[in-house]
Amino acid sequence: MKTMLSLIIFLLGSLCLSAQYPIQYVYCGAMLNVESGDLEKGVTIVVNGDRIAGIIQGHPEPPEDVEAIDLKNMTVLPGLIDMHVHLEFQLDRNSYAEQFSLEDSDRAYRSVGYAEATLRTGFTTVRDLGGSGVSISLRDAIASGLLPGPRVLTAGKTLSVTGGHGDPTNGLRRSLQPQEAGPSVGIANGSAECQQAVRVQVQRGANCIEVAATGDLLSVTRNAFAPHFTEEELQAIVETAEDYGLPISAPAHGAEGIKRAARAGVNSIEHATMMDQEAIDLLRQYGTWYVPTLMVGEAVRDSAVVPGFFPPLVVPKALFVGPNMRNTFARAHEAGVKIAFGTGAGVFQHGLNAIEFELMVGLGMEELEAIRTATLHGSMLLGMEGEVGVIKRGAYADLVAVQGNPLQNISLLQNIRFVMKGGQVYKHL
């Protein structure tokens, strides 16, 4: 009772501060505590501005001027986190040709819709990896309240070796290639250029650094699995990024590139299609996170059988990768590798991110653990523990809700009924 009284006094005092920061009561039929794993029935989440002020048992009458949001027939979870999205594009059969016709401004306009679709399906925080750099401006526009979208942390441009995944000159005739394909556009060869390439992205406002440790499925390169950077180059990237306090992600499909990246000290490996036992052991040894992106494997396999969808060089890679991604996930999960949720959205339609949960559960992960990959684990990898991915006092008021129990039916997360980000409601069905 004393705790309840103190909270009410605090809230009433807060009401006098400013109408810009309203108090809200969110009445929950059940609330998933992702830390304990408990479904807490009949609680009220108190929101003050963009943060959670507390949690009250029951559904008390709100004080005057406090808005009540009725989710008594729903299960409320923390806002979801996707650690691997591409908000600048959405792959279709025209994507390769559009590299020659689209301006960055075209990509920026398209990204607005992709960002809103992501938010409305329950993903309130995302990490955007790879692109033209438009995602930096998108992040800032969302943070300024100019347009709806998830909280974005972005790597800006992917760092690549010459001719590697992320080299924008791949497949271009020489007359179309820029005169300087170097650190200013994310291309780096040798430790000194690797350091400079990191500093360029820091200067432009990146929240993290992405380095392509191997080839890739969709790049117009012959081999998706060959290692790119040397271990010394990767160490230069990691050390420079760490000087600025930025985490490093490494998309990698081949085993050798995965091992080099893990030994160099990257924070996460994305995709990890051909991760062997030695690589699994290294991820466990170094505490490196694994971001599976199973949806990428499914999407590119389906697209590869459509005549003309991909360039001929891409088709065999796309057909090969899906089954191997699933096999890698099952082995890594069994071995206890740390897993954070990531989908690769943009390789498939934005807004379908939650299908990844069903794929993970289908490969042996328990429902609660799958949800934790997109809440607790995502917050750890972002370095935002206690701020996102949890429902507790002081965290951002990022809440989503479904009808039913997602611990019994994970597919419910594909039908999010309510979305709040930072105390603002963006969806309520």
CSV table of C-alpha atoms in Angstrom, one decimal:
chain,number,residue,atom,x,y,z
A,1,MET,CA,0.0,0.0,0.0
A,2,LYS,CA,2.9,2.4,0.9
A,3,THR,CA,4.5,1.7,-2.5
A,4,MET,CA,1.2,2.3,-4.3
A,5,LEU,CA,0.7,5.6,-2.4
A,6,SER,CA,4.2,6.8,-3.2
A,7,LEU,CA,3.7,6.0,-6.9
A,8,ILE,CA,0.4,8.0,-7.0
A,9,ILE,CA,2.1,11.0,-5.2
A,10,PHE,CA,4.9,10.8,-7.8
A,11,LEU,CA,2.5,10.7,-10.7
A,12,LEU,CA,0.3,13.5,-9.4
A,13,GLY,CA,3.4,15.7,-9.1
A,14,SER,CA,4.5,14.7,-12.5
A,15,LEU,CA,1.2,15.9,-14.0
A,16,CYS,CA,2.1,19.5,-13.1
A,17,LEU,CA,5.3,19.4,-15.1
A,18,SER,CA,4.1,19.6,-18.7
A,19,ALA,CA,1.3,18.5,-20.9
A,20,GLN,CA,4.1,17.4,-23.3
A,21,TYR,CA,4.8,14.4,-21.1
A,22,PRO,CA,1.4,12.8,-20.3
A,23,ILE,CA,0.8,10.0,-17.8
A,24,GLN,CA,-0.9,6.9,-19.1
A,25,TYR,CA,-2.2,3.7,-17.5
A,26,VAL,CA,-1.9,0.6,-19.7
A,27,TYR,CA,-4.3,-2.1,-18.3
A,28,CYS,CA,-2.9,-5.5,-19.2
A,29,GLY,CA,-4.8,-8.8,-19.3
A,30,ALA,CA,-1.3,-10.4,-18.9
A,31,MET,CA,2.2,-9.0,-19.1
A,32,LEU,CA,5.2,-11.1,-20.1
A,33,ASN,CA,8.1,-10.6,-17.8
A,34,VAL,CA,10.9,-11.6,-20.2
A,35,GLU,CA,13.5,-11.7,-17.4
A,36,SER,CA,11.6,-14.2,-15.1
A,37,GLY,CA,9.5,-15.8,-17.9
A,38,ASP,CA,6.4,-15.3,-15.9
A,39,LEU,CA,3.0,-14.2,-17.3
A,40,GLU,CA,1.8,-11.6,-14.8
A,41,LYS,CA,-2.0,-11.4,-14.9
A,42,GLY,CA,-4.0,-8.3,-14.3
A,43,VAL,CA,-1.4,-5.6,-14.0
A,44,THR,CA,-1.2,-1.9,-15.0
A,45,ILE,CA,1.9,-0.4,-16.6
A,46,VAL,CA,2.3,3.3,-15.7
A,47,VAL,CA,3.9,5.4,-18.4
A,48,ASN,CA,5.3,8.8,-17.8
A,49,GLY,CA,6.3,10.5,-21.0
A,50,ASP,CA,8.6,8.2,-23.0
A,51,ARG,CA,9.5,5.9,-20.0
A,52,ILE,CA,7.9,3.4,-17.7
A,53,ALA,CA,7.2,4.9,-14.3
A,54,GLY,CA,6.2,1.6,-12.6
A,55,ILE,CA,3.9,-1.4,-12.6
A,56,ILE,CA,0.8,-1.7,-10.4
A,57,GLN,CA,-1.1,-4.8,-9.5
A,58,GLY,CA,-4.7,-4.8,-10.6
A,59,HIS,CA,-6.4,-2.1,-12.7
A,60,PRO,CA,-7.0,0.9,-10.4
A,61,GLU,CA,-9.0,4.0,-11.4
A,62,PRO,CA,-6.6,6.5,-13.0
A,63,PRO,CA,-6.1,9.9,-11.3
A,64,GLU,CA,-7.6,12.8,-13.0
A,65,ASP,CA,-6.1,13.7,-16.4
A,66,VAL,CA,-4.4,10.3,-16.7
A,67,GLU,CA,-5.3,8.4,-19.9
A,68,ALA,CA,-6.2,4.7,-19.6
A,69,ILE,CA,-5.4,2.3,-22.4
A,70,ASP,CA,-7.5,-0.9,-22.2
A,71,LEU,CA,-5.5,-4.0,-23.1
A,72,LYS,CA,-7.4,-6.3,-20.6
A,73,ASN,CA,-8.0,-8.9,-23.3
A,74,MET,CA,-4.4,-9.0,-24.5
A,75,THR,CA,-0.9,-10.1,-23.5
A,76,VAL,CA,1.6,-7.3,-23.4
A,77,LEU,CA,5.3,-7.8,-24.2
A,78,PRO,CA,8.2,-5.4,-24.5
A,79,GLY,CA,8.7,-3.8,-27.9
A,80,LEU,CA,10.6,-6.2,-30.2
A,81,ILE,CA,14.1,-5.7,-31.4
A,82,ASP,CA,15.4,-6.7,-34.9
A,83,MET,CA,19.2,-6.6,-35.0
A,84,HIS,CA,19.5,-6.9,-38.8
A,85,VAL,CA,17.3,-4.9,-41.2
A,86,HIS,CA,17.8,-2.9,-44.4
A,87,LEU,CA,15.4,0.0,-44.3
A,88,GLU,CA,16.7,1.6,-47.5
A,89,PHE,CA,15.4,-1.1,-49.9
A,90,GLN,CA,13.1,-4.0,-50.5
A,91,LEU,CA,14.3,-6.6,-52.9
A,92,ASP,CA,12.3,-7.4,-56.0
A,93,ARG,CA,13.1,-8.4,-59.6
A,94,ASN,CA,14.0,-4.7,-60.5
A,95,SER,CA,16.5,-4.2,-57.7
A,96,TYR,CA,19.6,-4.9,-59.6
A,97,ALA,CA,18.6,-2.6,-62.5
A,98,GLU,CA,17.6,0.2,-60.1
A,99,GLN,CA,21.2,0.5,-58.9
A,100,PHE,CA,21.7,2.5,-62.1
A,101,SER,CA,18.5,4.6,-61.9
A,102,LEU,CA,17.7,5.4,-58.2
A,103,GLU,CA,19.0,8.5,-56.5
A,104,ASP,CA,19.6,8.4,-52.7
A,105,SER,CA,16.5,10.7,-52.4
A,106,ASP,CA,14.4,7.9,-54.0
A,107,ARG,CA,15.7,5.4,-51.5
A,108,ALA,CA,15.0,7.9,-48.7
A,109,TYR,CA,11.3,8.2,-49.7
A,110,ARG,CA,10.9,4.5,-50.0
A,111,SER,CA,12.5,4.0,-46.6
A,112,VAL,CA,9.7,6.0,-44.9
A,113,GLY,CA,7.1,3.3,-45.7
A,114,TYR,CA,9.5,0.5,-44.8
A,115,ALA,CA,10.2,2.0,-41.4
A,116,GLU,CA,6.5,2.5,-40.7
A,117,ALA,CA,5.7,-1.1,-41.7
A,118,THR,CA,8.4,-2.3,-39.4
A,119,LEU,CA,7.1,-0.3,-36.4
A,120,ARG,CA,3.4,-1.3,-36.9
A,121,THR,CA,4.3,-5.0,-36.8
A,122,GLY,CA,5.8,-4.6,-33.3
A,123,PHE,CA,9.5,-3.8,-33.9
A,124,THR,CA,10.2,-0.7,-31.9
A,125,THR,CA,14.0,-0.8,-32.1
A,126,VAL,CA,16.1,-2.0,-35.1
A,127,ARG,CA,19.8,-2.1,-36.2
A,128,ASP,CA,20.1,-1.1,-39.8
A,129,LEU,CA,23.1,-2.8,-41.5
A,130,GLY,CA,24.5,-1.8,-44.8
A,131,GLY,CA,23.3,0.7,-47.5
A,132,SER,CA,24.0,4.0,-49.0
A,133,GLY,CA,24.0,6.0,-45.7
A,134,VAL,CA,20.4,7.1,-46.1
A,135,SER,CA,19.6,5.2,-42.9
A,136,ILE,CA,21.5,7.9,-40.9
A,137,SER,CA,19.1,10.6,-42.1
A,138,LEU,CA,16.1,8.2,-41.6
A,139,ARG,CA,17.2,7.6,-38.0
A,140,ASP,CA,17.4,11.3,-37.3
A,141,ALA,CA,14.0,12.0,-38.9
A,142,ILE,CA,12.3,9.4,-36.8
A,143,ALA,CA,14.1,10.5,-33.6
A,144,SER,CA,13.0,14.1,-34.3
A,145,GLY,CA,9.3,13.0,-34.6
A,146,LEU,CA,9.1,13.9,-38.3
A,147,LEU,CA,7.9,10.5,-39.3
A,148,PRO,CA,6.8,7.2,-37.7
A,149,GLY,CA,9.3,4.4,-37.4
A,150,PRO,CA,11.3,2.2,-35.0
A,151,ARG,CA,14.2,3.5,-33.0
A,152,VAL,CA,17.1,3.1,-35.5
A,153,LEU,CA,20.7,2.4,-34.8
A,154,THR,CA,22.6,2.3,-38.0
A,155,ALA,CA,26.0,1.3,-39.4
A,156,GLY,CA,25.8,3.6,-42.4
A,157,LYS,CA,27.9,2.0,-45.2
A,158,THR,CA,29.2,-1.5,-45.0
A,159,LEU,CA,33.0,-1.8,-45.0
A,160,SER,CA,34.3,-4.0,-47.8
A,161,VAL,CA,37.5,-5.0,-49.6
A,162,THR,CA,37.9,-4.2,-53.2
A,163,GLY,CA,35.6,-6.5,-55.1
A,164,GLY,CA,33.9,-7.7,-52.0
A,165,HIS,CA,30.4,-7.6,-50.6
A,166,GLY,CA,29.7,-3.9,-50.2
A,167,ASP,CA,31.9,-2.7,-53.1
A,168,PRO,CA,29.5,-0.5,-55.0
A,169,THR,CA,31.5,-0.9,-58.2
A,170,ASN,CA,30.9,-4.7,-58.6
A,171,GLY,CA,29.5,-5.5,-62.0
A,172,LEU,CA,29.9,-2.0,-63.3
A,173,ARG,CA,31.7,-1.2,-66.5
A,174,ARG,CA,34.8,0.9,-65.8
A,175,SER,CA,33.4,4.2,-67.2
A,176,LEU,CA,30.6,4.0,-64.5
A,177,GLN,CA,33.0,3.3,-61.6
A,178,PRO,CA,33.9,6.2,-59.3
A,179,GLN,CA,37.5,7.5,-59.7
A,180,GLU,CA,38.1,7.0,-56.0
A,181,ALA,CA,36.7,3.7,-54.6
A,182,GLY,CA,38.4,3.9,-51.2
A,183,PRO,CA,37.6,4.5,-47.6
A,184,SER,CA,35.2,7.4,-48.4
A,185,VAL,CA,32.8,4.9,-49.9
A,186,GLY,CA,33.6,2.1,-47.5
A,187,ILE,CA,36.2,0.3,-49.5
A,188,ALA,CA,39.4,-0.6,-47.5
A,189,ASN,CA,42.5,-2.6,-48.2
A,190,GLY,CA,45.2,-2.8,-45.6
A,191,SER,CA,45.1,-1.8,-42.0
A,192,ALA,CA,45.6,2.0,-42.5
A,193,GLU,CA,42.6,2.2,-45.0
A,194,CYS,CA,40.5,0.0,-42.6
A,195,GLN,CA,41.1,2.5,-39.8
A,196,GLN,CA,40.3,5.4,-42.1
A,197,ALA,CA,37.1,3.7,-43.3
A,198,VAL,CA,35.9,3.3,-39.7
A,199,ARG,CA,36.6,7.0,-39.0
A,200,VAL,CA,34.6,8.1,-42.1
A,201,GLN,CA,31.5,6.3,-40.8
A,202,VAL,CA,32.0,7.7,-37.4
A,203,GLN,CA,32.2,11.2,-38.9
A,204,ARG,CA,29.0,10.6,-40.8
A,205,GLY,CA,27.1,9.5,-37.6
A,206,ALA,CA,27.1,5.7,-37.5
A,207,ASN,CA,26.0,4.0,-34.3
A,208,CYS,CA,27.9,0.9,-35.1
A,209,ILE,CA,30.3,-0.5,-37.7
A,210,GLU,CA,29.5,-3.3,-40.2
A,211,VAL,CA,32.4,-5.2,-41.9
A,212,ALA,CA,31.8,-7.8,-44.6
A,213,ALA,CA,34.0,-10.6,-43.5
A,214,THR,CA,33.1,-12.8,-46.5
A,215,GLY,CA,31.3,-12.7,-49.8
A,216,ASP,CA,27.5,-12.5,-49.8
A,217,LEU,CA,24.5,-14.2,-51.5
A,218,LEU,CA,23.2,-11.2,-53.4
A,219,SER,CA,26.3,-9.4,-54.4
A,220,VAL,CA,27.5,-9.9,-57.9
A,221,THR,CA,30.6,-11.8,-56.7
A,222,ARG,CA,31.5,-15.3,-57.6
A,223,ASN,CA,31.9,-16.7,-54.1
A,224,ALA,CA,29.6,-16.1,-51.1
A,225,PHE,CA,31.9,-18.0,-48.7
A,226,ALA,CA,35.5,-16.9,-49.3
A,227,PRO,CA,37.0,-14.7,-46.6
A,228,HIS,CA,37.7,-11.1,-47.5
A,229,PHE,CA,39.6,-9.1,-44.9
A,230,THR,CA,42.7,-10.5,-43.3
A,231,GLU,CA,42.7,-11.0,-39.6
A,232,GLU,CA,45.1,-8.0,-39.2
A,233,GLU,CA,42.7,-5.8,-41.2
A,234,LEU,CA,39.8,-6.9,-39.1
A,235,GLN,CA,41.7,-6.2,-35.9
A,236,ALA,CA,42.4,-2.7,-37.1
A,237,ILE,CA,38.7,-2.2,-37.7
A,238,VAL,CA,37.7,-3.5,-34.3
A,239,GLU,CA,40.4,-1.5,-32.4
A,240,THR,CA,39.4,1.7,-34.2
A,241,ALA,CA,35.7,1.2,-33.6
A,242,GLU,CA,36.3,0.4,-30.0
A,243,ASP,CA,38.3,3.6,-29.6
A,244,TYR,CA,35.0,5.4,-30.5
A,245,GLY,CA,32.9,3.1,-28.3
A,246,LEU,CA,31.1,1.5,-31.3
A,247,PRO,CA,30.2,-2.2,-31.6
A,248,ILE,CA,31.1,-4.1,-34.7
A,249,SER,CA,29.0,-6.6,-36.7
A,250,ALA,CA,30.3,-8.9,-39.4
A,251,PRO,CA,28.1,-10.5,-42.0
A,252,ALA,CA,29.8,-13.7,-42.9
A,253,HIS,CA,28.8,-16.9,-44.7
A,254,GLY,CA,32.0,-18.9,-44.9
A,255,ALA,CA,33.6,-20.6,-42.0
A,256,GLU,CA,37.1,-19.1,-42.3
A,257,GLY,CA,35.8,-15.5,-42.4
A,258,ILE,CA,33.6,-16.2,-39.4
A,259,LYS,CA,36.7,-17.5,-37.5
A,260,ARG,CA,38.8,-14.5,-38.4
A,261,ALA,CA,36.1,-12.1,-37.4
A,262,ALA,CA,35.5,-13.8,-34.0
A,263,ARG,CA,39.2,-13.9,-33.2
A,264,ALA,CA,39.5,-10.2,-34.2
A,265,GLY,CA,36.8,-9.4,-31.6
A,266,VAL,CA,33.7,-8.4,-33.5
A,267,ASN,CA,30.5,-8.2,-31.4
A,268,SER,CA,28.2,-10.2,-33.7
A,269,ILE,CA,28.4,-12.5,-36.7
A,270,GLU,CA,25.4,-12.2,-39.0
A,271,HIS,CA,24.1,-15.1,-41.1
A,272,ALA,CA,27.0,-17.6,-40.4
A,273,THR,CA,25.7,-20.0,-43.1
A,274,MET,CA,28.7,-22.4,-43.1
A,275,MET,CA,29.7,-22.1,-39.5
A,276,ASP,CA,31.6,-25.3,-38.5
A,277,GLN,CA,32.3,-26.7,-35.1
A,278,GLU,CA,35.5,-24.8,-34.7
A,279,ALA,CA,33.7,-21.6,-35.5
A,280,ILE,CA,31.0,-22.4,-33.0
A,281,ASP,CA,33.6,-23.1,-30.3
A,282,LEU,CA,35.2,-19.7,-31.1
A,283,LEU,CA,31.9,-17.8,-30.8
A,284,ARG,CA,31.4,-19.5,-27.4
A,285,GLN,CA,35.0,-18.7,-26.3
A,286,TYR,CA,34.8,-15.1,-27.2
A,287,GLY,CA,31.2,-14.5,-26.3
A,288,THR,CA,30.4,-13.4,-29.8
A,289,TRP,CA,26.7,-13.0,-30.7
A,290,TYR,CA,25.2,-14.9,-33.6
A,291,VAL,CA,22.4,-13.2,-35.6
A,292,PRO,CA,20.9,-16.0,-37.7
A,293,THR,CA,18.6,-14.2,-40.3
A,294,LEU,CA,16.8,-17.4,-41.2
A,295,MET,CA,14.3,-15.4,-43.2
A,296,VAL,CA,17.0,-14.5,-45.6
A,297,GLY,CA,17.7,-18.1,-46.5
A,298,GLU,CA,14.0,-18.8,-47.0
A,299,ALA,CA,13.4,-15.6,-49.1
A,300,VAL,CA,16.3,-16.0,-51.5
A,301,ARG,CA,15.6,-19.6,-52.0
A,302,ASP,CA,12.0,-18.8,-53.0
A,303,SER,CA,13.1,-15.9,-55.3
A,304,ALA,CA,15.8,-18.0,-57.0
A,305,VAL,CA,13.3,-20.3,-58.6
A,306,VAL,CA,11.6,-17.3,-60.3
A,307,PRO,CA,13.1,-16.9,-63.8
A,308,GLY,CA,15.0,-13.7,-64.2
A,309,PHE,CA,14.6,-12.6,-60.5
A,310,PHE,CA,18.3,-12.8,-59.8
A,311,PRO,CA,21.4,-12.4,-62.0
A,312,PRO,CA,22.8,-15.9,-63.1
A,313,LEU,CA,25.8,-15.5,-60.7
A,314,VAL,CA,23.4,-15.2,-57.7
A,315,VAL,CA,21.0,-18.1,-58.4
A,316,PRO,CA,23.2,-21.0,-57.2
A,317,LYS,CA,24.3,-19.2,-54.1
A,318,ALA,CA,20.6,-18.4,-53.2
A,319,LEU,CA,19.5,-22.0,-53.7
A,320,PHE,CA,22.3,-23.3,-51.6
A,321,VAL,CA,22.1,-21.2,-48.5
A,322,GLY,CA,18.6,-21.8,-47.0
A,323,PRO,CA,19.1,-25.4,-45.8
A,324,ASN,CA,22.6,-24.6,-44.5
A,325,MET,CA,21.3,-21.7,-42.5
A,326,ARG,CA,18.8,-23.9,-40.8
A,327,ASN,CA,21.4,-26.5,-40.1
A,328,THR,CA,23.8,-24.0,-38.6
A,329,PHE,CA,21.1,-22.5,-36.4
A,330,ALA,CA,20.1,-25.9,-34.9
A,331,ARG,CA,23.8,-26.8,-34.2
A,332,ALA,CA,24.6,-23.3,-32.7
A,333,HIS,CA,21.6,-23.3,-30.5
A,334,GLU,CA,22.3,-26.8,-29.3
A,335,ALA,CA,25.9,-25.7,-28.5
A,336,GLY,CA,24.7,-22.7,-26.4
A,337,VAL,CA,26.0,-19.9,-28.7
A,338,LYS,CA,24.5,-16.5,-27.7
A,339,ILE,CA,21.7,-15.7,-30.2
A,340,ALA,CA,20.1,-12.3,-31.0
A,341,PHE,CA,17.1,-11.9,-33.2
A,342,GLY,CA,17.7,-10.6,-36.7
A,343,THR,CA,15.9,-11.1,-40.0
A,344,GLY,CA,17.6,-9.3,-42.9
A,345,ALA,CA,14.3,-7.6,-43.6
A,346,GLY,CA,14.6,-5.8,-47.0
A,347,VAL,CA,15.7,-9.0,-48.6
A,348,PHE,CA,12.0,-9.9,-48.1
A,349,GLN,CA,9.0,-7.6,-47.5
A,350,HIS,CA,9.3,-5.3,-44.5
A,351,GLY,CA,6.7,-6.0,-41.9
A,352,LEU,CA,7.1,-9.8,-42.1
A,353,ASN,CA,9.9,-9.9,-39.6
A,354,ALA,CA,8.0,-11.9,-37.0
A,355,ILE,CA,8.0,-15.0,-39.2
A,356,GLU,CA,11.6,-15.5,-37.9
A,357,PHE,CA,10.2,-16.5,-34.5
A,358,GLU,CA,8.3,-19.4,-36.1
A,359,LEU,CA,11.4,-20.6,-37.9
A,360,MET,CA,13.5,-20.6,-34.8
A,361,VAL,CA,10.9,-22.4,-32.7
A,362,GLY,CA,10.5,-24.9,-35.6
A,363,LEU,CA,14.2,-25.6,-35.3
A,364,GLY,CA,14.0,-26.5,-31.6
A,365,MET,CA,14.1,-23.2,-29.7
A,366,GLU,CA,11.5,-22.7,-26.9
A,367,GLU,CA,9.0,-19.9,-27.4
A,368,LEU,CA,10.2,-17.9,-24.4
A,369,GLU,CA,13.8,-18.1,-25.5
A,370,ALA,CA,12.9,-17.0,-29.0
A,371,ILE,CA,11.1,-14.0,-27.5
A,372,ARG,CA,14.2,-13.2,-25.4
A,373,THR,CA,16.4,-13.1,-28.5
A,374,ALA,CA,14.3,-10.2,-29.7
A,375,THR,CA,14.1,-8.5,-26.3
A,376,LEU,CA,16.7,-9.2,-23.6
A,377,HIS,CA,19.4,-10.4,-26.0
A,378,GLY,CA,18.9,-7.6,-28.4
A,379,SER,CA,19.2,-5.0,-25.7
A,380,MET,CA,22.5,-6.7,-24.5
A,381,LEU,CA,24.0,-6.6,-28.0
A,382,LEU,CA,23.0,-3.0,-28.4
A,383,GLY,CA,24.4,-2.1,-25.0
A,384,MET,CA,21.0,-0.8,-24.0
A,385,GLU,CA,20.2,-3.2,-21.1
A,386,GLY,CA,17.4,-1.9,-18.9
A,387,GLU,CA,16.3,0.7,-21.6
A,388,VAL,CA,14.8,-1.5,-24.3
A,389,GLY,CA,13.6,-5.1,-24.4
A,390,VAL,CA,12.1,-5.1,-20.9
A,391,ILE,CA,9.0,-3.8,-19.1
A,392,LYS,CA,10.4,-2.2,-15.9
A,393,ARG,CA,10.7,1.2,-14.3
A,394,GLY,CA,13.1,3.4,-16.2
A,395,ALA,CA,12.9,1.6,-19.5
A,396,TYR,CA,11.5,3.2,-22.6
A,397,ALA,CA,7.8,2.8,-22.8
A,398,ASP,CA,8.0,0.4,-25.8
A,399,LEU,CA,5.0,-2.1,-25.6
A,400,VAL,CA,3.3,-4.5,-28.0
A,401,ALA,CA,0.3,-6.7,-27.4
A,402,VAL,CA,-1.3,-9.8,-28.9
A,403,GLN,CA,-4.5,-11.7,-28.3
A,404,GLY,CA,-3.6,-15.0,-26.7
A,405,ASN,CA,-0.5,-16.5,-25.2
A,406,PRO,CA,2.7,-16.3,-27.4
A,407,LEU,CA,4.4,-18.8,-25.1
A,408,GLN,CA,1.9,-21.4,-26.4
A,409,ASN,CA,1.6,-20.1,-30.0
A,410,ILE,CA,4.6,-18.1,-31.2
A,411,SER,CA,2.8,-17.3,-34.5
A,412,LEU,CA,0.7,-14.8,-32.6
A,413,LEU,CA,3.6,-12.4,-32.9
A,414,GLN,CA,2.7,-12.1,-36.6
A,415,ASN,CA,-0.5,-10.4,-35.6
A,416,ILE,CA,0.5,-7.5,-33.3
A,417,ARG,CA,-2.6,-5.7,-32.1
A,418,PHE,CA,-1.1,-2.8,-30.2
A,419,VAL,CA,2.2,-0.9,-30.6
A,420,MET,CA,3.6,1.8,-28.3
A,421,LYS,CA,7.0,3.3,-28.8
A,422,GLY,CA,8.4,5.8,-26.3
A,423,GLY,CA,5.0,6.4,-24.8
A,424,GLN,CA,3.3,7.1,-28.1
A,425,VAL,CA,0.6,4.8,-29.5
A,426,TYR,CA,1.1,3.9,-33.2
A,427,LYS,CA,-1.4,1.0,-33.5
A,428,HIS,CA,-4.4,-0.1,-31.4
A,429,LEU,CA,-6.8,-2.6,-33.0
